Amino acid sequence: MPHNPSEYSKLIKDEALRLGFMACGIAKADFLAEEAPRLEKWLKEERHGKMAYMENHFDKRLDPRILVEDSKSVISLTLNYYPWESQHDPEAPKISKYAYGEDYHLVIKHKLGQLLEFIREEIGEVNGRAFVDSAPVLDRAWAKRAGIGWIGKNSNIISKKSGSFFFLAELIIDLELEYDHPFSTDHCGTCTRCIDACPTDAILSPFIIDANRCISYLTIELKDEIPTGFGDKMDNWMFGCDVCQDVCPWNKFSVPHSEPQFKPREQLLQMTREDWMDITEDVFTTIFKNSAVKRTKFKGLTRNIDFIKRS
Ligand code: B12
Ligand code: SF4
Ligand code: SF4
């Protein structure tokens, strides 16, 4: 039986890795003082576009102790999604790597539930909540505090060992643990590849993304028509965009994931450009069953495909 915060932390981290998470770091639940003015400025300048949910719960987003009563610790976890395979037809409209397999929300939620259950069985009565994009939590700020990696100029968390093709998630619990050192160094140096390569100039300056210009926002979050000004800039993306990560030198260290549920459906990989142009709702429903792509619905995906076709 573990008896102290250091032993608890080790036990939790070992179990997280056993469950398939790629990394696990732990930070003290506290107010995100450095991030507060940055988030406020980003919202004031309307960089979030029409993602109204980003305006809600400002205080909770900056302080997990308001979000989860009596919380003491934020356990930050990463799950690798870097795929083995890619779409076969180089001319096919592209889907971001993160959306090849089953919806990550479902996959991660299940693993977080198992980890919380394990903590309760091994340590005792612990209250807490699991988060994966489901509530106002600044995932990247916590990953940095928990020592997972640094925030790159493309605003993603990058790990020296494994690049940035991984999801972030948290367990916020009311148990005191031993905390990791925040990641305090920056390994982007003088590199600006992501800023230079972004097809829509969405990286306004290091770390600042204007969602209104980001292909990921335009193809997934935006419900209206895509502004015509982006006609020749979509770089053939129909769902998400990986450009600022594909060009990042740290992603040479990405290794393919071993999560069976992220394995892409063969039919998705085999679809040619022509197949996508003629996609029916039945095909959409079959290949994207339990997929994150369902977020756009058939209407959204065909809007994106039509937009690419026209440009
Ligand atoms: C809203 C959102 C988006 C929006 C806005 C993007 C953005 N950069 O905010 C859109 C739709 C565009 C988007 C796109 C993508 N997203 Co997104 N998104 C989110 C979400 C839900 C919230 C992010 C947020 O709070 N943004 C608000 C801004 C202000 O916060 P921030 O970017 O963390 O900003 C910090 C920096 O700007 C920093 N900062 C500002 N100035 C300075 C100066 C210095 C010196 C430093 C160090 C930092 C710094 O401080 C800010 C506050 O902490 C998170 C999940 C979550 N709950 O956190 C996922 C999340 C960030 N997204 C993720 C992913 C995978 C993507 C895409 C790669 C998906 C794709 N392939 O299409 C793209 C990448 C685009 C990009 N380059 O960011 C992952 C990132 C994983 C990782 N390794 O980092 C997350 C964490 C989801 C998850 N749970 O895994 N996303
Ligand atoms: S995801 Fe694509 S459009 Fe968005 S910032 Fe990165 S490169 Fe630019
Ligand atoms: S491409 Fe270069 S600047 Fe951009 S995140 Fe990667 S290392 Fe940093």
CSV table of C-alpha atoms and ligand atoms in Angstrom, one decimal:
chain,number,residue,atom,x,y,z
A,1,MET,CA,0.0,0.0,0.0
A,2,PRO,CA,1.4,3.4,-0.9
A,3,HIS,CA,1.6,5.9,2.0
A,4,ASN,CA,2.8,9.3,0.9
A,5,PRO,CA,2.5,11.7,-2.1
A,6,SER,CA,5.7,10.5,-3.7
A,7,GLU,CA,4.6,6.8,-3.6
A,8,TYR,CA,1.1,7.8,-4.8
A,9,SER,CA,2.6,9.7,-7.8
A,10,LYS,CA,4.8,6.8,-8.8
A,11,LEU,CA,1.9,4.4,-8.6
A,12,ILE,CA,-0.4,6.7,-10.7
A,13,LYS,CA,2.3,7.3,-13.4
A,14,ASP,CA,3.1,3.6,-13.7
A,15,GLU,CA,-0.6,2.8,-14.1
A,16,ALA,CA,-1.1,5.6,-16.7
A,17,LEU,CA,1.7,4.1,-18.8
A,18,ARG,CA,0.2,0.6,-18.4
A,19,LEU,CA,-3.1,1.9,-19.7
A,20,GLY,CA,-1.4,3.1,-22.9
A,21,PHE,CA,-0.8,6.8,-22.1
A,22,MET,CA,2.5,8.0,-23.6
A,23,ALA,CA,3.4,10.4,-20.7
A,24,CYS,CA,2.1,11.5,-17.4
A,25,GLY,CA,3.1,14.5,-15.4
A,26,ILE,CA,1.6,16.1,-12.3
A,27,ALA,CA,1.1,19.7,-11.3
A,28,LYS,CA,-0.3,21.4,-8.2
A,29,ALA,CA,-3.8,22.7,-8.8
A,30,ASP,CA,-3.4,26.5,-8.8
A,31,PHE,CA,-4.4,29.7,-10.5
A,32,LEU,CA,-2.8,30.1,-14.0
A,33,ALA,CA,-1.5,33.6,-13.4
A,34,GLU,CA,0.8,33.8,-16.4
A,35,GLU,CA,-1.9,32.6,-18.8
A,36,ALA,CA,-4.7,34.8,-17.5
A,37,PRO,CA,-3.8,38.0,-19.3
A,38,ARG,CA,-2.9,36.1,-22.5
A,39,LEU,CA,-6.2,34.3,-22.6
A,40,GLU,CA,-8.0,37.6,-21.9
A,41,LYS,CA,-6.2,39.4,-24.8
A,42,TRP,CA,-6.8,36.5,-27.2
A,43,LEU,CA,-10.5,36.6,-26.4
A,44,LYS,CA,-10.7,40.4,-26.5
A,45,GLU,CA,-9.1,40.4,-30.0
A,46,GLU,CA,-11.7,37.8,-31.0
A,47,ARG,CA,-9.1,35.3,-32.1
A,48,HIS,CA,-11.6,32.5,-31.1
A,49,GLY,CA,-13.9,33.4,-34.0
A,50,LYS,CA,-17.4,31.9,-33.4
A,51,MET,CA,-16.3,29.4,-30.8
A,52,ALA,CA,-18.6,31.0,-28.2
A,53,TYR,CA,-17.8,28.3,-25.7
A,54,MET,CA,-14.3,29.8,-25.4
A,55,GLU,CA,-15.8,32.9,-23.8
A,56,ASN,CA,-17.6,31.0,-21.1
A,57,HIS,CA,-16.3,30.1,-17.6
A,58,PHE,CA,-13.2,32.4,-17.8
A,59,ASP,CA,-12.5,32.0,-14.1
A,60,LYS,CA,-12.9,28.2,-14.1
A,61,ARG,CA,-10.6,27.9,-17.1
A,62,LEU,CA,-7.9,29.6,-15.2
A,63,ASP,CA,-8.3,27.9,-11.9
A,64,PRO,CA,-9.1,24.1,-11.5
A,65,ARG,CA,-9.9,24.7,-7.8
A,66,ILE,CA,-13.1,26.5,-9.0
A,67,LEU,CA,-13.8,23.7,-11.4
A,68,VAL,CA,-13.4,20.7,-9.1
A,69,GLU,CA,-14.1,21.3,-5.4
A,70,ASP,CA,-11.1,20.9,-3.1
A,71,SER,CA,-8.9,19.9,-5.9
A,72,LYS,CA,-5.2,19.6,-5.2
A,73,SER,CA,-3.6,18.0,-8.2
A,74,VAL,CA,-3.8,18.1,-12.0
A,75,ILE,CA,-2.6,14.9,-13.6
A,76,SER,CA,-1.7,15.7,-17.2
A,77,LEU,CA,-1.6,12.8,-19.7
A,78,THR,CA,-0.7,12.4,-23.3
A,79,LEU,CA,-1.9,9.8,-25.8
A,80,ASN,CA,0.0,9.3,-29.1
A,81,TYR,CA,-2.0,9.4,-32.3
A,82,TYR,CA,0.8,9.5,-34.9
A,83,PRO,CA,-0.4,6.9,-37.5
A,84,TRP,CA,1.4,4.2,-39.4
A,85,GLU,CA,-0.4,4.8,-42.6
A,86,SER,CA,-1.8,7.7,-44.6
A,87,GLN,CA,-4.4,8.2,-47.3
A,88,HIS,CA,-3.3,6.4,-50.4
A,89,ASP,CA,-4.3,8.9,-53.1
A,90,PRO,CA,-1.9,11.9,-52.8
A,91,GLU,CA,-4.6,14.0,-54.6
A,92,ALA,CA,-7.4,13.0,-52.1
A,93,PRO,CA,-8.7,15.8,-49.9
A,94,LYS,CA,-6.8,15.5,-46.6
A,95,ILE,CA,-8.0,14.5,-43.1
A,96,SER,CA,-5.9,15.4,-40.1
A,97,LYS,CA,-4.0,12.5,-38.6
A,98,TYR,CA,-5.8,12.9,-35.3
A,99,ALA,CA,-9.1,11.9,-36.9
A,100,TYR,CA,-8.1,8.7,-38.7
A,101,GLY,CA,-9.5,6.3,-36.1
A,102,GLU,CA,-12.2,6.3,-33.3
A,103,ASP,CA,-13.1,9.6,-31.7
A,104,TYR,CA,-10.3,10.4,-29.2
A,105,HIS,CA,-12.8,11.8,-26.7
A,106,LEU,CA,-14.3,8.3,-26.2
A,107,VAL,CA,-11.0,6.4,-26.2
A,108,ILE,CA,-9.4,8.8,-23.7
A,109,LYS,CA,-12.5,9.2,-21.5
A,110,HIS,CA,-12.5,5.4,-21.0
A,111,LYS,CA,-8.8,5.3,-20.1
A,112,LEU,CA,-9.2,8.2,-17.7
A,113,GLY,CA,-12.1,6.4,-16.0
A,114,GLN,CA,-9.9,3.4,-15.5
A,115,LEU,CA,-7.1,5.5,-14.0
A,116,LEU,CA,-9.5,7.2,-11.6
A,117,GLU,CA,-11.0,3.8,-10.6
A,118,PHE,CA,-7.4,2.5,-10.0
A,119,ILE,CA,-6.6,5.4,-7.8
A,120,ARG,CA,-9.7,4.8,-5.7
A,121,GLU,CA,-9.0,1.1,-5.3
A,122,GLU,CA,-5.3,1.5,-4.5
A,123,ILE,CA,-5.3,4.8,-2.5
A,124,GLY,CA,-8.8,5.2,-1.1
A,125,GLU,CA,-11.6,7.7,-1.2
A,126,VAL,CA,-10.5,10.3,-3.8
A,127,ASN,CA,-12.7,12.7,-5.6
A,128,GLY,CA,-12.0,14.0,-9.0
A,129,ARG,CA,-13.0,14.5,-12.6
A,130,ALA,CA,-11.7,13.5,-16.0
A,131,PHE,CA,-11.3,16.0,-18.8
A,132,VAL,CA,-10.7,15.7,-22.4
A,133,ASP,CA,-11.8,18.8,-24.3
A,134,SER,CA,-15.1,18.5,-22.4
A,135,ALA,CA,-14.8,21.5,-20.0
A,136,PRO,CA,-13.0,24.7,-19.6
A,137,VAL,CA,-9.4,23.5,-19.0
A,138,LEU,CA,-6.3,25.0,-20.6
A,139,ASP,CA,-4.8,21.6,-21.5
A,140,ARG,CA,-1.5,23.0,-22.8
A,141,ALA,CA,-0.8,25.2,-19.8
A,142,TRP,CA,-1.2,22.2,-17.6
A,143,ALA,CA,1.0,20.0,-19.7
A,144,LYS,CA,3.7,22.6,-19.5
A,145,ARG,CA,3.3,22.9,-15.7
A,146,ALA,CA,3.4,19.1,-15.4
A,147,GLY,CA,6.7,18.9,-17.2
A,148,ILE,CA,5.4,17.2,-20.4
A,149,GLY,CA,6.9,19.7,-22.9
A,150,TRP,CA,7.1,23.3,-24.0
A,151,ILE,CA,4.6,25.4,-26.0
A,152,GLY,CA,6.0,25.6,-29.5
A,153,LYS,CA,5.6,28.7,-31.8
A,154,ASN,CA,2.7,26.8,-33.4
A,155,SER,CA,1.2,26.8,-29.9
A,156,ASN,CA,1.2,23.0,-29.6
A,157,ILE,CA,2.9,21.2,-26.7
A,158,ILE,CA,6.1,19.6,-28.0
A,159,SER,CA,8.0,16.8,-26.2
A,160,LYS,CA,11.7,16.4,-26.9
A,161,LYS,CA,11.2,12.6,-27.0
A,162,SER,CA,8.1,12.3,-29.1
A,163,GLY,CA,7.2,15.6,-31.0
A,164,SER,CA,3.6,16.9,-30.8
A,165,PHE,CA,1.3,14.4,-32.4
A,166,PHE,CA,-0.5,13.5,-29.2
A,167,PHE,CA,-3.7,14.4,-27.4
A,168,LEU,CA,-3.8,16.0,-24.0
A,169,ALA,CA,-6.1,15.1,-21.1
A,170,GLU,CA,-6.3,15.6,-17.4
A,171,LEU,CA,-7.5,14.1,-14.1
A,172,ILE,CA,-8.1,16.8,-11.5
A,173,ILE,CA,-8.3,15.2,-8.1
A,174,ASP,CA,-8.5,16.2,-4.4
A,175,LEU,CA,-5.4,14.2,-3.4
A,176,GLU,CA,-2.0,15.8,-2.7
A,177,LEU,CA,0.7,14.3,-4.8
A,178,GLU,CA,4.4,14.8,-5.6
A,179,TYR,CA,4.7,17.4,-8.3
A,180,ASP,CA,6.9,17.6,-11.4
A,181,HIS,CA,9.0,20.6,-12.3
A,182,PRO,CA,7.3,22.8,-14.9
A,183,PHE,CA,8.9,22.6,-18.4
A,184,SER,CA,10.9,25.8,-18.3
A,185,THR,CA,13.1,25.7,-21.4
A,186,ASP,CA,12.1,26.5,-25.0
A,187,HIS,CA,13.5,24.3,-27.8
A,188,CYS,CA,12.1,26.2,-30.8
A,189,GLY,CA,15.2,28.5,-30.9
A,190,THR,CA,15.4,30.5,-34.0
A,191,CYS,CA,13.2,28.1,-36.0
A,192,THR,CA,10.1,29.6,-37.7
A,193,ARG,CA,9.2,26.8,-40.0
A,194,CYS,CA,5.6,26.5,-38.7
A,195,ILE,CA,5.0,30.2,-39.1
A,196,ASP,CA,6.4,30.2,-42.6
A,197,ALA,CA,4.6,27.1,-43.7
A,198,CYS,CA,1.1,27.9,-42.5
A,199,PRO,CA,-1.1,28.1,-45.6
A,200,THR,CA,-3.4,30.8,-44.3
A,201,ASP,CA,-0.9,32.9,-42.1
A,202,ALA,CA,-2.9,31.9,-39.0
A,203,ILE,CA,0.1,32.0,-36.7
A,204,LEU,CA,0.2,35.7,-36.2
A,205,SER,CA,3.3,35.7,-34.1
A,206,PRO,CA,5.0,33.0,-32.1
A,207,PHE,CA,2.4,31.2,-29.9
A,208,ILE,CA,-0.6,33.3,-31.1
A,209,ILE,CA,-3.1,31.5,-33.4
A,210,ASP,CA,-5.9,33.4,-35.0
A,211,ALA,CA,-8.6,30.7,-35.2
A,212,ASN,CA,-10.5,32.7,-37.8
A,213,ARG,CA,-7.7,32.0,-40.2
A,214,CYS,CA,-6.8,28.4,-39.1
A,215,ILE,CA,-7.9,25.6,-41.5
A,216,SER,CA,-8.7,23.5,-38.6
A,217,TYR,CA,-11.3,26.0,-37.4
A,218,LEU,CA,-12.6,26.7,-40.9
A,219,THR,CA,-13.1,23.0,-41.7
A,220,ILE,CA,-14.3,21.8,-38.3
A,221,GLU,CA,-15.6,24.5,-36.0
A,222,LEU,CA,-17.1,27.1,-38.4
A,223,LYS,CA,-20.7,26.4,-39.1
A,224,ASP,CA,-21.2,29.1,-41.8
A,225,GLU,CA,-19.7,29.2,-45.3
A,226,ILE,CA,-15.9,29.3,-45.5
A,227,PRO,CA,-15.0,32.9,-46.5
A,228,THR,CA,-14.2,33.0,-50.2
A,229,GLY,CA,-10.8,34.7,-49.5
A,230,PHE,CA,-9.5,31.3,-48.4
A,231,GLY,CA,-10.3,29.8,-51.9
A,232,ASP,CA,-6.7,29.1,-52.9
A,233,LYS,CA,-5.3,28.6,-49.4
A,234,MET,CA,-6.9,25.4,-48.1
A,235,ASP,CA,-4.0,23.2,-49.3
A,236,ASN,CA,-6.5,20.4,-50.0
A,237,TRP,CA,-7.5,19.9,-46.4
A,238,MET,CA,-11.1,18.8,-45.8
A,239,PHE,CA,-10.9,18.1,-42.1
A,240,GLY,CA,-8.3,19.8,-39.8
A,241,CYS,CA,-4.8,20.6,-40.8
A,242,ASP,CA,-1.4,19.2,-39.9
A,243,VAL,CA,0.9,21.6,-41.7
A,244,CYS,CA,2.4,23.4,-38.7
A,245,GLN,CA,3.2,20.0,-37.1
A,246,ASP,CA,4.3,18.2,-40.2
A,247,VAL,CA,7.1,20.8,-40.8
A,248,CYS,CA,8.2,20.8,-37.2
A,249,PRO,CA,11.7,19.3,-36.9
A,250,TRP,CA,10.8,17.8,-33.5
A,251,ASN,CA,8.2,15.6,-35.2
A,252,LYS,CA,11.0,13.6,-36.7
A,253,PHE,CA,10.9,11.9,-33.3
A,254,SER,CA,7.2,10.8,-33.7
A,255,VAL,CA,6.7,7.1,-33.5
A,256,PRO,CA,3.5,5.4,-34.6
A,257,HIS,CA,0.9,4.8,-31.9
A,258,SER,CA,-0.1,1.4,-30.7
A,259,GLU,CA,-3.7,2.2,-29.9
A,260,PRO,CA,-5.9,-0.3,-31.8
A,261,GLN,CA,-8.9,2.0,-31.6
A,262,PHE,CA,-7.0,4.7,-33.6
A,263,LYS,CA,-6.4,2.3,-36.5
A,264,PRO,CA,-8.0,3.9,-39.6
A,265,ARG,CA,-10.6,2.2,-41.5
A,266,GLU,CA,-9.2,0.7,-44.7
A,267,GLN,CA,-11.9,2.3,-46.8
A,268,LEU,CA,-11.0,5.7,-45.5
A,269,LEU,CA,-7.4,5.3,-46.6
A,270,GLN,CA,-8.4,3.9,-50.0
A,271,MET,CA,-10.9,6.6,-51.0
A,272,THR,CA,-9.6,8.5,-54.1
A,273,ARG,CA,-10.2,12.1,-54.9
A,274,GLU,CA,-13.1,11.1,-57.1
A,275,ASP,CA,-14.6,9.0,-54.4
A,276,TRP,CA,-14.5,12.0,-52.0
A,277,MET,CA,-16.0,14.3,-54.5
A,278,ASP,CA,-19.0,11.9,-54.9
A,279,ILE,CA,-19.3,10.8,-51.3
A,280,THR,CA,-22.9,9.9,-50.2
A,281,GLU,CA,-24.4,10.1,-46.7
A,282,ASP,CA,-24.3,6.3,-46.5
A,283,VAL,CA,-20.6,6.1,-47.1
A,284,PHE,CA,-20.0,9.0,-44.7
A,285,THR,CA,-22.0,7.1,-42.0
A,286,THR,CA,-20.1,3.9,-42.6
A,287,ILE,CA,-16.5,5.2,-42.7
A,288,PHE,CA,-16.9,7.7,-39.9
A,289,LYS,CA,-18.9,5.6,-37.4
A,290,ASN,CA,-17.6,6.6,-33.9
A,291,SER,CA,-15.1,9.1,-35.6
A,292,ALA,CA,-14.3,12.7,-34.6
A,293,VAL,CA,-15.1,13.6,-38.2
A,294,LYS,CA,-18.8,13.2,-37.3
A,295,ARG,CA,-18.4,16.6,-35.6
A,296,THR,CA,-18.8,18.3,-39.0
A,297,LYS,CA,-21.7,16.1,-40.0
A,298,PHE,CA,-22.2,15.1,-43.6
A,299,LYS,CA,-23.2,18.6,-44.4
A,300,GLY,CA,-20.0,20.1,-43.0
A,301,LEU,CA,-17.7,17.7,-44.7
A,302,THR,CA,-19.4,18.1,-48.1
A,303,ARG,CA,-19.2,21.9,-47.6
A,304,ASN,CA,-15.5,21.5,-47.2
A,305,ILE,CA,-15.1,19.2,-50.2
A,306,ASP,CA,-17.2,21.5,-52.4
A,307,PHE,CA,-15.1,24.4,-51.3
A,308,ILE,CA,-11.9,22.6,-52.3
A,309,LYS,CA,-13.5,21.5,-55.6
A,310,ARG,CA,-14.4,25.1,-56.5
A,311,SER,CA,-11.0,26.6,-55.7
B,1,B12,C1,-9.9,26.1,-29.2
B,1,B12,C2,-9.0,25.0,-29.7
B,1,B12,C3,-8.5,25.1,-31.0
B,1,B12,C4,-8.8,26.2,-31.9
B,1,B12,C5,-7.9,27.4,-31.5
B,1,B12,C6,-6.4,27.0,-31.5
B,1,B12,C7,-5.6,27.6,-30.4
B,1,B12,N1,-4.3,27.7,-30.6
B,1,B12,O1,-6.1,28.1,-29.4
B,1,B12,C8,-8.6,25.6,-33.3
B,1,B12,C9,-9.9,25.1,-33.8
B,1,B12,C10,-8.0,26.6,-34.4
B,1,B12,C11,-7.7,24.4,-33.0
B,1,B12,C12,-6.9,23.8,-33.9
B,1,B12,C13,-6.1,22.8,-33.6
B,1,B12,N2,-6.1,22.0,-32.4
B,1,B12,CO1,-7.0,22.6,-30.9
B,1,B12,N3,-7.8,23.0,-29.2
B,1,B12,C14,-8.6,24.0,-28.8
B,1,B12,C15,-8.9,23.8,-27.3
B,1,B12,C16,-10.3,23.3,-27.2
B,1,B12,C17,-8.8,25.1,-26.5
B,1,B12,C18,-7.4,25.8,-26.7
B,1,B12,C19,-7.4,27.2,-26.0
B,1,B12,O2,-7.7,27.2,-24.9
B,1,B12,N4,-7.1,28.2,-26.8
B,1,B12,C20,-7.0,29.5,-26.2
B,1,B12,C21,-5.6,30.0,-26.3
B,1,B12,C22,-5.5,31.5,-25.8
B,1,B12,O3,-4.9,29.2,-25.5
B,1,B12,P1,-3.6,28.5,-25.9
B,1,B12,O4,-3.4,28.3,-27.4
B,1,B12,O5,-3.3,27.4,-25.0
B,1,B12,O6,-2.8,29.8,-25.6
B,1,B12,C23,-1.7,30.0,-24.9
B,1,B12,C24,-0.6,30.4,-25.8
B,1,B12,O7,-1.1,31.4,-26.7
B,1,B12,C25,0.2,31.0,-24.7
B,1,B12,N5,1.0,32.2,-25.0
B,1,B12,C26,0.6,33.4,-25.4
B,1,B12,N6,1.7,34.2,-25.5
B,1,B12,C27,2.7,33.4,-25.1
B,1,B12,C28,4.0,33.8,-25.0
B,1,B12,C29,4.9,32.8,-24.5
B,1,B12,C30,6.3,33.1,-24.3
B,1,B12,C31,4.5,31.4,-24.3
B,1,B12,C32,5.4,30.4,-23.8
B,1,B12,C33,3.1,31.1,-24.4
B,1,B12,C34,2.3,32.2,-24.8
B,1,B12,O8,-0.6,31.4,-23.6
B,1,B12,C35,-2.0,31.1,-24.0
B,1,B12,C36,-2.8,30.9,-22.7
B,1,B12,O9,-2.2,29.8,-22.0
B,1,B12,C37,-7.8,22.7,-26.9
B,1,B12,C38,-8.3,21.8,-25.8
B,1,B12,C39,-8.2,22.4,-24.4
B,1,B12,N7,-9.2,22.3,-23.6
B,1,B12,O10,-7.2,23.1,-24.1
B,1,B12,C40,-7.5,22.0,-28.2
B,1,B12,C41,-6.1,21.5,-28.4
B,1,B12,C42,-5.2,22.7,-28.1
B,1,B12,N8,-6.0,21.3,-29.9
B,1,B12,C43,-5.3,20.4,-30.2
B,1,B12,C44,-5.0,20.0,-31.6
B,1,B12,C45,-4.4,18.6,-31.8
B,1,B12,C46,-5.3,20.9,-32.6
B,1,B12,C47,-4.9,20.8,-34.1
B,1,B12,C48,-3.5,20.2,-34.3
B,1,B12,C49,-6.0,19.9,-34.8
B,1,B12,C50,-5.8,19.7,-36.3
B,1,B12,N9,-4.8,18.9,-36.7
B,1,B12,O11,-6.5,20.3,-37.1
B,1,B12,C51,-5.0,22.2,-34.6
B,1,B12,C52,-3.7,23.0,-34.4
B,1,B12,C53,-3.8,24.5,-34.6
B,1,B12,C54,-2.8,25.2,-33.8
B,1,B12,N10,-1.6,25.5,-34.4
B,1,B12,O12,-3.1,25.6,-32.6
B,1,B12,C55,-4.7,19.7,-29.0
B,1,B12,C56,-3.2,20.0,-28.9
B,1,B12,C57,-2.3,18.9,-28.5
B,1,B12,C58,-0.8,19.4,-28.3
B,1,B12,N11,0.1,18.5,-28.5
B,1,B12,O13,-0.6,20.5,-27.9
B,1,B12,C59,-5.6,20.2,-27.9
B,1,B12,C60,-4.9,20.3,-26.5
B,1,B12,C61,-6.8,19.2,-27.8
B,1,B12,C62,-6.4,17.9,-27.0
B,1,B12,N12,-7.1,17.7,-25.9
B,1,B12,O14,-5.5,17.2,-27.3
B,1,B12,N13,-7.8,24.1,-31.7
B,2,SF4,S1,-3.3,24.0,-38.3
B,2,SF4,FE1,-2.8,24.6,-40.4
B,2,SF4,S2,-3.9,26.5,-40.7
B,2,SF4,FE2,-3.9,26.1,-38.5
B,2,SF4,S3,-2.1,27.2,-37.7
B,2,SF4,FE3,-1.4,25.2,-38.2
B,2,SF4,S4,-0.7,25.3,-40.3
B,2,SF4,FE4,-1.9,27.1,-39.9
B,3,SF4,S1,8.4,24.3,-36.4
B,3,SF4,FE1,10.1,25.3,-35.3
B,3,SF4,S2,9.2,27.1,-34.4
B,3,SF4,FE2,7.5,25.8,-35.0
B,3,SF4,S3,7.0,24.7,-33.2
B,3,SF4,FE3,8.4,23.4,-34.4
B,3,SF4,S4,10.5,23.9,-33.6
B,3,SF4,FE4,9.1,25.5,-32.9
